[in-house]
CSV table of C-alpha atoms and ligand atoms in Angstrom, one decimal:
chain,number,residue,atom,x,y,z
A,1,MET,CA,-43.9,59.9,63.5
A,2,SER,CA,-41.8,56.8,64.5
A,3,ALA,CA,-38.3,57.1,66.1
A,4,ASN,CA,-35.4,56.6,63.8
A,5,PRO,CA,-33.9,53.1,63.9
A,6,PRO,CA,-30.4,53.0,65.4
A,7,LEU,CA,-27.4,53.8,63.2
A,8,ARG,CA,-25.9,50.7,61.7
A,9,HIS,CA,-22.2,49.9,61.6
A,10,LEU,CA,-20.3,46.9,60.1
A,11,LEU,CA,-17.7,45.8,62.6
A,12,GLU,CA,-18.2,42.1,62.0
A,13,VAL,CA,-20.3,40.1,59.5
A,14,ASP,CA,-22.9,39.2,62.1
A,15,ASP,CA,-23.8,42.9,62.3
A,16,LEU,CA,-25.8,42.0,59.2
A,17,SER,CA,-28.8,39.7,59.0
A,18,ALA,CA,-28.9,37.0,56.3
A,19,VAL,CA,-31.3,39.1,54.3
A,20,GLU,CA,-29.2,42.2,54.6
A,21,LEU,CA,-26.1,40.3,53.5
A,22,ALA,CA,-27.9,38.9,50.5
A,23,ARG,CA,-29.1,42.4,49.6
A,24,ILE,CA,-25.5,43.7,49.7
A,25,LEU,CA,-24.3,40.9,47.4
A,26,ASP,CA,-27.2,41.8,45.0
A,27,LEU,CA,-26.4,45.5,45.1
A,28,ALA,CA,-22.7,44.6,44.4
A,29,GLU,CA,-23.8,43.3,41.0
A,30,LEU,CA,-25.9,46.4,40.1
A,31,THR,CA,-24.6,47.5,36.7
A,32,ASP,CA,-25.7,51.1,36.8
A,33,PRO,CA,-25.5,52.2,40.5
A,34,PRO,CA,-27.0,55.6,41.4
A,35,PRO,CA,-24.7,58.4,42.6
A,36,VAL,CA,-25.8,58.1,46.2
A,37,LEU,CA,-22.6,59.8,47.5
A,38,ALA,CA,-22.7,62.8,45.2
A,39,GLY,CA,-21.5,65.9,47.0
A,40,SER,CA,-20.1,63.9,49.8
A,41,GLY,CA,-17.9,60.8,50.3
A,42,GLY,CA,-16.1,58.8,52.9
A,43,VAL,CA,-13.2,59.0,55.3
A,44,LEU,CA,-10.8,56.0,55.4
A,45,LEU,CA,-8.3,55.6,58.2
A,46,PHE,CA,-5.5,53.0,58.0
A,47,GLU,CA,-3.3,52.0,61.0
A,48,LYS,CA,-1.9,49.2,58.9
A,49,PRO,CA,-0.8,48.9,55.2
A,50,SER,CA,-3.3,48.1,52.5
A,51,ALA,CA,-3.5,47.7,48.8
A,52,ARG,CA,-6.8,46.1,48.0
A,53,THR,CA,-9.0,47.6,50.8
A,54,ARG,CA,-7.9,51.1,50.3
A,55,THR,CA,-8.1,51.0,46.5
A,56,SER,CA,-11.4,49.1,46.4
A,57,MET,CA,-13.0,51.4,48.9
A,58,GLU,CA,-11.8,54.6,47.2
A,59,MET,CA,-12.9,53.3,43.8
A,60,ALA,CA,-16.3,52.3,45.1
A,61,ILE,CA,-16.9,55.7,46.7
A,62,ASP,CA,-15.9,57.4,43.5
A,63,GLN,CA,-18.2,55.1,41.4
A,64,LEU,CA,-21.1,56.3,43.6
A,65,GLY,CA,-20.3,59.9,42.9
A,66,GLY,CA,-18.4,60.6,46.2
A,67,HIS,CA,-14.9,61.7,47.2
A,68,PRO,CA,-12.7,59.4,49.3
A,69,VAL,CA,-10.2,60.8,51.8
A,70,SER,CA,-7.7,58.2,53.0
A,71,LEU,CA,-5.4,58.9,56.0
A,72,SER,CA,-2.7,56.8,57.5
A,73,GLY,CA,-2.6,55.9,61.2
A,74,SER,CA,0.5,58.0,61.6
A,75,GLU,CA,-1.2,61.1,60.2
A,76,VAL,CA,-4.3,60.8,62.5
A,77,GLY,CA,-2.7,59.1,65.5
A,78,ILE,CA,-5.7,57.1,66.8
A,79,ASP,CA,-5.4,57.3,70.6
A,80,THR,CA,-2.0,59.1,70.4
A,81,ARG,CA,-2.8,62.4,68.7
A,82,GLU,CA,-6.5,62.2,69.6
A,83,THR,CA,-8.9,59.6,70.9
A,84,ALA,CA,-10.8,57.1,68.7
A,85,GLU,CA,-14.0,58.8,70.0
A,86,ASP,CA,-12.9,62.3,68.9
A,87,LEU,CA,-11.9,61.0,65.5
A,88,GLY,CA,-15.3,59.3,65.2
A,89,ARG,CA,-17.0,62.6,66.0
A,90,LEU,CA,-14.7,64.6,63.7
A,91,MET,CA,-14.9,62.4,60.6
A,92,SER,CA,-18.7,62.1,61.0
A,93,GLY,CA,-19.0,65.7,59.8
A,94,TYR,CA,-16.8,65.2,56.7
A,95,GLY,CA,-18.4,62.2,54.9
A,96,ARG,CA,-21.2,59.7,54.9
A,97,VAL,CA,-19.2,56.8,56.1
A,98,ILE,CA,-16.0,56.2,58.2
A,99,GLY,CA,-13.9,53.2,57.3
A,100,ALA,CA,-11.0,52.2,59.6
A,101,ARG,CA,-8.3,49.6,59.6
A,102,VAL,CA,-6.9,49.2,63.2
A,103,PHE,CA,-5.0,46.8,65.4
A,104,GLU,CA,-7.3,46.7,68.4
A,105,HIS,CA,-10.9,45.9,67.4
A,106,HIS,CA,-12.1,47.9,70.4
A,107,LYS,CA,-11.0,51.1,68.8
A,108,LEU,CA,-13.7,50.6,66.1
A,109,GLU,CA,-16.3,50.0,68.8
A,110,ARG,CA,-15.3,53.2,70.5
A,111,MET,CA,-15.4,55.1,67.3
A,112,ALA,CA,-18.8,53.6,66.4
A,113,SER,CA,-20.2,54.4,69.8
A,114,VAL,CA,-20.1,58.1,69.1
A,115,ALA,CA,-20.1,58.4,65.3
A,116,SER,CA,-23.1,59.8,63.6
A,117,VAL,CA,-22.4,58.0,60.3
A,118,PRO,CA,-21.8,54.3,59.8
A,119,VAL,CA,-18.4,52.9,60.8
A,120,VAL,CA,-17.0,50.1,58.7
A,121,ASN,CA,-14.3,47.8,59.8
A,122,LEU,CA,-11.6,47.7,57.1
A,123,LEU,CA,-9.7,45.0,59.1
A,124,SER,CA,-8.9,44.7,62.7
A,125,ASP,CA,-7.0,42.1,64.6
A,126,ASP,CA,-10.3,40.3,65.2
A,127,ALA,CA,-12.3,40.6,62.0
A,128,HIS,CA,-12.3,41.4,58.3
A,129,PRO,CA,-15.9,41.7,57.3
A,130,VAL,CA,-15.5,43.6,54.0
A,131,GLN,CA,-13.2,40.8,52.8
A,132,THR,CA,-15.9,38.3,53.6
A,133,LEU,CA,-18.4,40.2,51.4
A,134,ALA,CA,-16.1,39.8,48.4
A,135,ASP,CA,-15.4,36.2,49.3
A,136,LEU,CA,-19.1,35.3,49.3
A,137,LEU,CA,-19.8,37.3,46.1
A,138,THR,CA,-17.0,35.3,44.4
A,139,LEU,CA,-18.3,32.0,45.6
A,140,ARG,CA,-21.8,32.9,44.5
A,141,GLN,CA,-20.5,33.8,41.1
A,142,CYS,CA,-18.5,30.5,40.9
A,143,PHE,CA,-21.3,28.2,42.0
A,144,GLY,CA,-24.5,30.2,41.4
A,145,ARG,CA,-25.5,29.7,45.0
A,146,LEU,CA,-24.1,29.8,48.5
A,147,ASP,CA,-26.5,27.6,50.4
A,148,GLY,CA,-25.2,24.1,50.8
A,149,LEU,CA,-21.6,24.8,49.8
A,150,THR,CA,-18.7,23.6,52.0
A,151,VAL,CA,-15.8,26.1,52.5
A,152,THR,CA,-12.6,24.7,53.9
A,153,TYR,CA,-10.1,27.0,55.4
A,154,VAL,CA,-6.5,25.7,55.9
A,155,GLY,CA,-4.2,27.8,58.0
A,156,ASP,CA,-4.2,30.4,60.8
A,157,ALA,CA,-7.6,30.8,62.5
A,158,ASN,CA,-7.3,34.6,62.2
A,159,ASN,CA,-9.4,37.7,61.5
A,160,VAL,CA,-10.1,36.6,57.9
A,161,ALA,CA,-11.1,33.1,59.0
A,162,ARG,CA,-13.4,34.3,61.7
A,163,SER,CA,-15.3,36.7,59.5
A,164,LEU,CA,-15.6,34.1,56.7
A,165,ALA,CA,-16.8,31.5,59.2
A,166,ILE,CA,-19.5,33.8,60.4
A,167,GLY,CA,-20.5,34.8,56.9
A,168,CYS,CA,-20.8,31.1,55.9
A,169,GLY,CA,-23.3,30.7,58.7
A,170,LEU,CA,-25.4,33.6,57.4
A,171,VAL,CA,-25.6,32.2,53.8
A,172,GLY,CA,-26.1,28.5,54.7
A,173,ALA,CA,-22.6,27.3,53.8
A,174,ALA,CA,-20.7,24.8,56.0
A,175,PHE,CA,-17.3,25.9,57.3
A,176,ARG,CA,-14.5,23.5,57.9
A,177,ILE,CA,-11.1,24.6,59.3
A,178,SER,CA,-7.8,22.8,59.8
A,179,SER,CA,-5.1,24.7,61.7
A,180,PRO,CA,-2.0,23.6,63.8
A,181,PRO,CA,-2.5,23.2,67.5
A,182,GLY,CA,-2.1,26.6,69.2
A,183,TYR,CA,-3.4,28.5,66.1
A,184,ARG,CA,-7.1,27.5,66.3
A,185,PHE,CA,-10.2,29.6,67.1
A,186,ASP,CA,-10.5,30.4,70.8
A,187,ASP,CA,-13.7,29.7,72.7
A,188,THR,CA,-15.0,33.2,72.2
A,189,SER,CA,-14.6,33.1,68.4
A,190,THR,CA,-16.0,29.5,68.3
A,191,ASP,CA,-19.1,30.6,70.3
A,192,ARG,CA,-19.6,33.6,68.1
A,193,ILE,CA,-19.2,31.6,64.8
A,194,ARG,CA,-21.7,29.0,66.1
A,195,SER,CA,-24.1,31.7,67.2
A,196,ALA,CA,-24.2,32.9,63.6
A,197,GLY,CA,-25.6,29.5,62.7
A,198,THR,CA,-22.5,28.2,61.1
A,199,ASP,CA,-22.0,24.5,60.7
A,200,LEU,CA,-18.4,24.6,62.0
A,201,THR,CA,-16.1,21.6,61.8
A,202,VAL,CA,-12.6,21.6,63.2
A,203,VAL,CA,-10.5,18.9,61.4
A,204,ASP,CA,-6.9,18.0,62.5
A,205,GLU,CA,-5.6,16.9,59.1
A,206,PRO,CA,-5.7,19.4,56.2
A,207,THR,CA,-6.2,16.7,53.6
A,208,GLU,CA,-9.2,15.4,55.5
A,209,ALA,CA,-10.6,18.9,55.8
A,210,ALA,CA,-10.1,19.4,52.0
A,211,SER,CA,-11.9,16.3,51.0
A,212,GLY,CA,-15.1,17.1,49.1
A,213,ALA,CA,-14.9,20.8,49.7
A,214,ASP,CA,-16.2,23.3,47.2
A,215,ALA,CA,-13.6,25.9,48.1
A,216,ILE,CA,-10.2,25.8,49.7
A,217,TYR,CA,-9.3,29.1,51.4
A,218,THR,CA,-6.1,30.2,53.0
A,219,ASP,CA,-4.5,33.4,54.3
A,220,ALA,CA,-1.1,34.4,55.6
A,221,TRP,CA,0.5,32.3,58.4
A,222,TYR,CA,1.6,35.6,60.1
A,223,SER,CA,-0.7,38.6,60.0
A,224,MET,CA,0.2,42.3,60.1
A,225,GLY,CA,1.7,42.9,63.5
A,226,GLN,CA,2.9,39.3,63.8
A,227,GLU,CA,6.0,39.7,61.6
A,228,GLU,CA,8.3,38.8,64.6
A,229,GLU,CA,6.7,35.4,64.8
A,230,LYS,CA,7.4,34.6,61.1
A,231,ARG,CA,10.0,31.9,61.7
A,232,ILE,CA,8.2,30.1,64.4
A,233,ARG,CA,4.9,30.2,62.5
A,234,GLN,CA,6.6,29.0,59.3
A,235,GLU,CA,7.7,25.9,61.2
A,236,ALA,CA,4.3,25.4,62.9
A,237,PHE,CA,2.3,25.8,59.7
A,238,ALA,CA,4.5,23.8,57.3
A,239,ARG,CA,2.0,20.9,57.0
A,240,TRP,CA,-0.8,23.4,56.3
A,241,ARG,CA,0.5,24.7,53.0
A,242,VAL,CA,-2.1,24.6,50.2
A,243,ASP,CA,-0.4,22.8,47.3
A,244,GLU,CA,-1.7,20.9,44.3
A,245,SER,CA,-2.1,17.6,46.2
A,246,LEU,CA,-4.3,19.3,48.7
A,247,MET,CA,-6.4,20.8,45.9
A,248,ASP,CA,-6.6,17.4,44.4
A,249,ALA,CA,-8.0,16.1,47.7
A,250,ALA,CA,-10.8,18.6,47.4
A,251,GLY,CA,-11.8,17.4,44.0
A,252,ASP,CA,-12.1,18.7,40.4
A,253,GLY,CA,-14.8,21.2,41.0
A,254,ALA,CA,-13.2,23.0,44.0
A,255,VAL,CA,-11.9,26.6,43.7
A,256,PHE,CA,-9.0,28.2,45.5
A,257,LEU,CA,-9.4,31.5,47.3
A,258,HIS,CA,-7.0,33.7,49.2
A,259,CYS,CA,-7.7,37.2,50.6
A,260,LEU,CA,-4.2,38.3,49.5
A,261,PRO,CA,-1.5,39.5,49.8
A,262,ALA,CA,0.0,36.1,49.3
A,263,HIS,CA,3.3,34.9,50.8
A,264,ARG,CA,4.1,32.7,47.8
A,265,GLY,CA,5.6,29.4,48.9
A,266,ASP,CA,4.4,29.7,52.5
A,267,GLU,CA,0.6,29.3,52.8
A,268,ALA,CA,0.1,28.4,49.1
A,269,THR,CA,2.3,27.3,46.2
A,270,ASP,CA,2.7,29.2,43.0
A,271,GLY,CA,1.1,26.2,41.3
A,272,VAL,CA,-2.1,26.7,43.3
A,273,LEU,CA,-2.1,30.5,43.3
A,274,ASP,CA,-1.7,30.7,39.5
A,275,GLY,CA,-3.4,27.3,38.7
A,276,PRO,CA,-6.7,26.6,36.9
A,277,ARG,CA,-8.7,26.4,40.1
A,278,SER,CA,-7.5,29.7,41.5
A,279,ARG,CA,-10.1,32.5,41.6
A,280,ILE,CA,-7.9,35.0,43.5
A,281,TRP,CA,-8.0,37.8,41.0
A,282,PRO,CA,-11.8,37.9,40.5
A,283,GLN,CA,-12.0,37.6,44.3
A,284,ALA,CA,-9.6,40.6,44.7
A,285,HIS,CA,-11.5,42.6,42.1
A,286,ASN,CA,-14.8,41.8,43.9
A,287,ARG,CA,-13.5,43.8,46.8
A,288,MET,CA,-14.5,46.9,44.8
A,289,HIS,CA,-17.9,45.5,43.7
A,290,SER,CA,-18.8,44.3,47.2
A,291,ALA,CA,-17.6,47.6,48.7
A,292,ARG,CA,-19.9,49.4,46.3
A,293,GLY,CA,-22.8,47.0,47.3
A,294,LEU,CA,-22.1,47.8,51.0
A,295,LEU,CA,-22.1,51.6,50.4
A,296,LEU,CA,-25.3,51.4,48.4
A,297,TRP,CA,-26.9,49.4,51.2
A,298,LEU,CA,-25.8,51.9,53.8
A,299,ALA,CA,-27.2,54.7,51.6
A,300,GLU,CA,-30.5,52.8,51.4
A,301,LEU,CA,-30.6,52.7,55.2
A,302,SER,CA,-29.9,56.4,55.6
A,303,THR,CA,-32.6,57.2,53.1
A,304,ASP,CA,-35.0,55.1,55.2
A,305,GLN,CA,-33.8,56.9,58.3
A,306,ASP,CA,-33.6,60.5,57.1
A,307,PRO,CA,-36.8,62.3,56.0
A,308,GLU,CA,-34.7,65.0,54.3
A,309,ARG,CA,-33.2,62.3,52.0
A,310,GLY,CA,-36.6,60.9,51.1
A,311,GLY,CA,-37.3,58.7,54.2
A,312,THR,CA,-40.7,58.5,55.8
A,313,SER,CA,-39.9,58.1,59.5
B,1,CP,N1,-7.2,41.5,51.5
B,1,CP,C1,-6.8,42.7,51.9
B,1,CP,O1,-7.5,43.3,52.8
B,1,CP,O2,-5.8,43.3,51.3
B,1,CP,P1,-5.0,44.6,51.7
B,1,CP,O3,-4.4,44.4,53.0
B,1,CP,O4,-4.1,44.9,50.6
B,1,CP,O5,-6.0,45.7,51.8
B,2,NVA,N1,-4.8,38.2,58.2
B,2,NVA,C1,-4.1,39.2,57.5
B,2,NVA,C2,-5.1,39.7,56.4
B,2,NVA,C3,-4.5,40.7,55.5
B,2,NVA,C4,-5.5,41.2,54.5
B,2,NVA,C5,-3.7,40.3,58.4
B,2,NVA,O1,-4.4,40.6,59.3
B,2,NVA,O2,-2.6,40.8,58.1
């Protein structure tokens, strides 16, 4: 009898291999998914607001026969009412997966270090891997492939940008980014992105970054927790707005993506968000399909690992 492989978590996209990521995207498109969560479900913790992530995760759990329980940060009090570790131990007994949206990424690592079920990052200040799964699924549906695409990100080099850049490396897409000085990837993120195999190019001018890209992606200029910086960031990012002329620089075949919620008129104009090249609604709806793919993949792993669920180890 061989030892069980270590429990897998998804805290950042590079927790997956390229093959595993492709498998999740394939499972996301399964039309008749098996009820792998029947009789169980998942616990979802949110220290920050959410519309897409909470709804898509809850629906995905339901579609797999499970029951989702969502709790706000103020209810559970991560590290105020009880520690992240104790919540990891607690919630491991109530469901087959723990999802958590937190400010400090380290809280996820601490939860995962003791949890006996997979911990999934539902957005931290550092990373948003479940968003990247939907982004890549959308791009694959738009272009029929991911390998060889060029994704240009215009705006804040934030959690969404970092996970997407890493994901691009895993699927063979090049990643270009244009951000104002002071809002670019730090050395740690740059090293991590390049370690994932990403062909990363940093370009000063947004128009130059857009030229010839297959997709233009942007996100909020100020993320959750940065609201006090709104004014200063609006000034700093004014030249990094995605408008029709920037989309024209990309070319006719380019699509526009945004993780949403959008701050209309800031990072993107209405004309782009609602325009013919925008794929933001299929992208948002793919949050549910890719979440289901992720949960199916995690269930496959647990079957492999647990003899009582049909595994062989
Ligand atoms: N894109 C995204 O994560 O949206 P929510 O914050 O609404 O979950
Ligand atoms: N970068 C944004 C993404 C929201 C989905 C934030 O962290 O608030």
